[in-house]
Amino acid sequence: MNILNFLRRVLYALGLPAALVALWWVTSVNSTSYYFPPLPDVLDQFGRLWLAGRFADDVVPSLVRLLTGFLVSAVIGVALGVALGLTDVLRRGAEPVLEFLRALPPTVLVPVIAIVAGIGDGAKILVIVSGCVWPVLLNTVEGVRAADDVMIDTCRTYGITRGARLRHMVLPAAAPQIAAGLRQALSIGLILMVIGEMFAATNGLGFSIVQFQRTFAIPQMWSGIILLGLIGFALSALFTVVEKRVLGWYLGLRESQKRNG
Amino acid sequence: MTDMVSVKGLNKVYESAGRRVEAIGDITFSVARGEFACIVGPSGAGKTTLLKCLAGLLTPTAGEVLLDGVPVTGPPPGMAVVFQEYGRSLFPWKTVRQNIDLPLRQKKLPRAERDRLVTDSLGAVGLADAGDAYPWQLSGGMQQRVAIARAVAYEPQVLLMDEPFAAVDAQTRADLEDLVRSLWRSLGITTLFVTHDIDEAVYLGERVLVLSASPTCVLDDVPIGLPAERDQVTSRSTSAFAELRTRVHRGIQDAKAGRRTSGAAA
Amino acid sequence: MTDMVSVKGLNKVYESAGRRVEAIGDITFSVARGEFACIVGPSGAGKTTLLKCLAGLLTPTAGEVLLDGVPVTGPPPGMAVVFQEYGRSLFPWKTVRQNIDLPLRQKKLPRAERDRLVTDSLGAVGLADAGDAYPWQLSGGMQQRVAIARAVAYEPQVLLMDEPFAAVDAQTRADLEDLVRSLWRSLGITTLFVTHDIDEAVYLGERVLVLSASPTCVLDDVPIGLPAERDQVTSRSTSAFAELRTRVHRGIQDAKAGRRTSGAAA
Amino acid sequence: NGGSSTGLDPSSKTPVTVRAGFIPVIDVAALYLGQKQGFFADHGIKLDIKTAQGGAALVPPVVSGEYQFAFSNIVSVLAARDKGLPLKVIASGSNSTGHAGKDVTMIRVPKDSPIRSAADLAGKKVSVNTLNNLLQMLGEVAVTADGGDPDKVKFVELPFPDAVTALGKGDIDAMVTAEPFDTIAAGADTRVVASPYLEMAKTSLTTSVYFTSEDQLKKNPKLFTALKAAIDESLAYAEAHPRETRAQLASFMKIEPGVAQKVTLPTFSPTIPQSSVEAFVKAARSHGLLDGDISYDDLVWSGTAG
Amino acid sequence: MKVLDATRPGKAPAAPAPRRRAARPRIAPLVGIVLAALAAEIVPRTGLIAGDALPPLSSVLAELGRQAGDAALWEALGRTVRTWAVGLVVAVVAGVVAGVLIGLVPILRAITASTVEFLRPIPSVALIPAVILVFGTGFESGVVLIVYAGFWQVLVQVLYGVQDIDPVAHDTARSYRFSVWGRVRYVIWPTALPFVFTGIRLAASVALVLAITGELVIGTPGIGQLISVAQSSGATTEMFALVLVTGVLGVLVNTGFRYAERALLGWHPSVRRSAGAR
Ligand SMILES: Nc1ncnc2c1ncn2[C@@H]1O[C@H](COP(=O)(O)OP(=O)(O)OP(=O)(O)O)[C@@H](O)[C@H]1O
Ligand SMILES: Nc1ncnc2c1ncn2[C@@H]1O[C@H](COP(=O)(O)OP(=O)(O)OP(=O)(O)O)[C@@H](O)[C@H]1O
Ligand SMILES: [Mg+2]
Ligand SMILES: [Mg+2]
């Protein structure tokens, strides 16, 4: 039963990707279009580039930047989100400014960030943060604002205030929505990692992809994009594991009905 | 005895989404320290609203609420509330034990003491072995008992309960009634208890306040002269009990009929 | 009379978050078409679980449920359920009228007919002028009455009610009891009614099923031989009523005490 | 889509619309001027100019035939051809000036920098607008020519305006410039340490070009003959009328008037000397930008119809 | 219970006057804007940030004032907004439909999960050459980039929203035999709506960002293309004036969504509470 279950999950996880890869293979294998090279060529490059030295040189630094940026965003997003979600006046006051910042394209923002944070890893992490905080922040604000009235009243009557209230009621109540934000932030972070590395970088996955693109090394570029997707998939799988642990109560609550019904 | 809770000219109007409801018209009463008062009244009379004003959760539109002589502006310390919406007042991300433990942690009780209180209160409501379950794994009545256990373990000075036994069976209800009364007697907790069960009101309280339909006022204030030592079988079968029950029942009927003063009032 | 609902060897085990609870041990019974059966049992006995299995909302672990001879695999047509968690069963984004109207729209009734049903049912539960409020603007008892009005307006063939009067005052409760009984009589609705109030069970039902504590079985099946024409004052004061009440009460006490067979059973 | 269909004859009465993809830099001023002078209309061509940020975004539309031709520095076109993209240079774009200290691209350091010559750049941070492209190659050429080790230079990629700032803040030690940013940087307390083009050849070099795809050339030789003629006329005119060329800058750039007056204009010449192309191929190969060899005839269209 | 009309009988409000709450929130956004504006004016002037790289707000505003008289700016703005709006609508509709569908059918979710997670982190920017090749350098390319980026944002939010349905509400709908459509429309959609709103607000700004970036890189006419020209000419003040326009656009969009939210989510605790009962 358990083995069967496991096999089924593997089948579900791999079925569609396998089909899509097959489709890509078949439609591209005779491609002469320069920008859509045959998949075998791309895979060949994949093996040559990423399974060899470039992994340590480019992928690892990128991942370090990404994870740092993600964690910083998570902390800022949740902290600020809680503050804004709990205080309506604060939220209304800050919202226009935040919306203004949110609408600025990272491509435009990057030079400004370079001015402020220089051109080292700090700037690249800042670029990631500049995009990643928003989904976390918005979801946290909304999650905090949606807390149940009766639960808030319960906290107030039992003198559960400030820190304790935050920890035992506000955050757990908003947790499902914060999780949505974090999941968004993860993939946005990857995207911004690429954008950040388009400027003033000397290594990194994003840097490599952009270099390939500019030097017309198209199969190499596609192989980098595939790697990006694989990293995204791996990170999100990791995220799911953590989420299942932290949100166990919630998933149990929501799913007990579905499973039994 | 001094007044623990005193309500003067309380008025509460809800205004939201284009609807304006005067839930409480004008209520004035007071409850002495250590008194056990039951509140009855028709559905929608404003009992919950009243309790929320007492608990400092709602700001009255007019009038004032004093607790121990001090105006209530926010939830005062040493007060426990059992909400009518018991299901929503439990934290689904905490187990039953953790739910009961949380307010105790806020009181900064030592760990051993907290453990004892939690275990005792769970035992008292008959849920000794449900401590590690999550609230959503429990039946309605069990959830309600967890909410009661939480209030009991808190050992408050003032206890507000909003139909706390609505979801439990007759037998459990009797047990819980005796539990609340014995707690009240041993700890001297000032208790306000909202119920729809007239027998329960008479059995539990030292006093029963009958509210009118909204806009609410106090229709009748019935002192319950029964002896402090009460018992589910004998107390309920006395003629004094029957008389009191009849009086409260008439009050409720008046309230339902929309009358503003009770024929039964003294 | 044919069997409308029939439950055979029903067993239900909850397994979630490391907790395994056998909510229903082994239940077998059947309810005839047009019968009014009340179900009583201690808190946590599995009454809600039983109703959910009957409604096709939960899949039994073992055994089967037949509705009109057909195995229940999902919610069957023509059935209405009043949930114990009435507050959460109302849609907060819809007004009271819309909440009652929605199921009728699903039945594709014409608009005029729907309007009439909604207005009538709201009037019947005493909420004629709360139609445009949102559920969260209502008191607990009012919300519960909206849930009842929704089921009543639906004109089901089978009506399942899970402690539907828990949150309303004594007087309203009596009115609603009479409403449900008159509906049952005029429309011949097969009704299963879970309650904690023994008097209510005897007053309403043609039959009272007493469930044991979990793992649940049927402890007693009490036929109520009272005349069909019942009345809050006279019916309740007959000696037959008192006898039945005593028998059910004893059953509940047995259940609470954890006994698996009732001394009172025939 | 424009005039990409077969056999368009631009000499007919109704002008053919030709889409061009430019980068908003000084070098393309010649064609704006030529358009104003009516050289394109004379050849039956209505020029529709689009702008993009860089070559990577201009090659795809040329390959797909959406644009008939585009502007690029010569190294990018070489790199694309090297990777098998069938691009062909149809006309010259702009040339370096051939004057030391007054060229379109320079290596600049802060005034008070200890760096004296290109060889000192070893171990230093030097900014270029795009890594592994023309400017980095020029930087390496200059260092090599000065006897330094180009591999020791740490090149970083920074957009020009930010590079000027970074140079001021000390985030970088030197910057490889291109006009108008050389003039802007000159106004920000910097000095020149090398004129890299002069290290490649002692004369003016063709540094940027207009290109199209072989496919389009094959389909529409007449159009491109006419187009090339118009471009060449524009280049000649621009070279002869530097003040008009300078005046043209404001029409397609947001350049400050003061800067526009001071910038060093490239020289414009219709001919693409073989030696110039060979110099670039050689430099690009030795600095790792090209794998294979590219001959002059591979790269540059012969320029005649048929 | 009695619903009263506007005049309430009984006595007038007593001594402690009810807190005046209505006035404050209107001022709050202004306070925020003023503070931010002051910072944008003062910080560049202190020279904390090097030289004229970051011009003070006043000169940016002056520059903006100059450009406001120029039809080119408005035309570019119009084009950008059009690309943005079309892309956003497509992304939102596709995201919501796909999200509800995938959220409702567990098998579909299991099958698509890995593919979704694979495709989500692929940056639109990396796809630009391929997109140009297929869709050209016009408006369509911008739309495609926006749809690709915005779709995932909405999808993820909808998936989480669908998961958030209250089991009791869900059971109610099932027991009254709501059709699939009825369930989606009356139960799932309202539950997911707060999540969807957040998704739309996220996608709206991402769409704006990509509309601008697309124009910037590809050269499609619009604000982004103007920014690109200003950037490559070293016209910093001009560039920031355009960036300011972008940001203001974002603020306007958000304000619009806040109004829509208040209208559509009046029942939701978050909106109820800010309406100010307590
Ligand atoms: N949040 C609210 N917004 C608007 N009106 C409300 C709100 N809460 C309660 N009301 C109204 O106030 C009146 C009193 O409600 P309350 O909940 O105090 O009644 P109750 O006496 O507790 O009734 P029940 O016995 O049914 O619980 C009702 O008419 C109700 O509609
Ligand atoms: N979702 C669930 N997950 C796990 N256990 C559950 C769940 N729902 C109910 N149970 C367990 O099943 C048993 C029966 O619950 P049920 O709700 O059917 O009782 P009930 O008879 O309706 O009680 P009450 O009168 O208190 O409402 C209880 O022990 C409860 O803890
Ligand atoms: Mg109430
Ligand atoms: Mg139950």
Short mmCIF file of C-alpha atoms in Angstrom, two decimals, chain B residues 11-15 20-24 60-61, chain E residues 4 8:
data_model
loop_
_atom_site.label_atom_id
_atom_site.label_comp_id
_atom_site.label_asym_id
_atom_site.label_seq_id
_atom_site.Cartn_x
_atom_site.Cartn_y
_atom_site.Cartn_z
CA ASN B 11 -26.65 51.70 25.50
CA LYS B 12 -25.15 50.00 22.47
CA VAL B 13 -25.97 50.65 18.84
CA TYR B 14 -24.42 48.60 16.05
CA GLU B 15 -23.88 50.46 12.85
CA ARG B 20 -28.40 50.17 12.40
CA VAL B 21 -29.44 48.05 15.36
CA GLU B 22 -29.97 49.29 18.85
CA ALA B 23 -28.94 46.09 20.60
CA ILE B 24 -29.10 47.50 24.12
CA PRO B 60 -20.68 51.24 24.69
CA THR B 61 -22.46 53.86 22.64
CA LEU E 4 -34.13 51.26 13.65
CA ARG E 8 -32.44 56.73 17.73
#
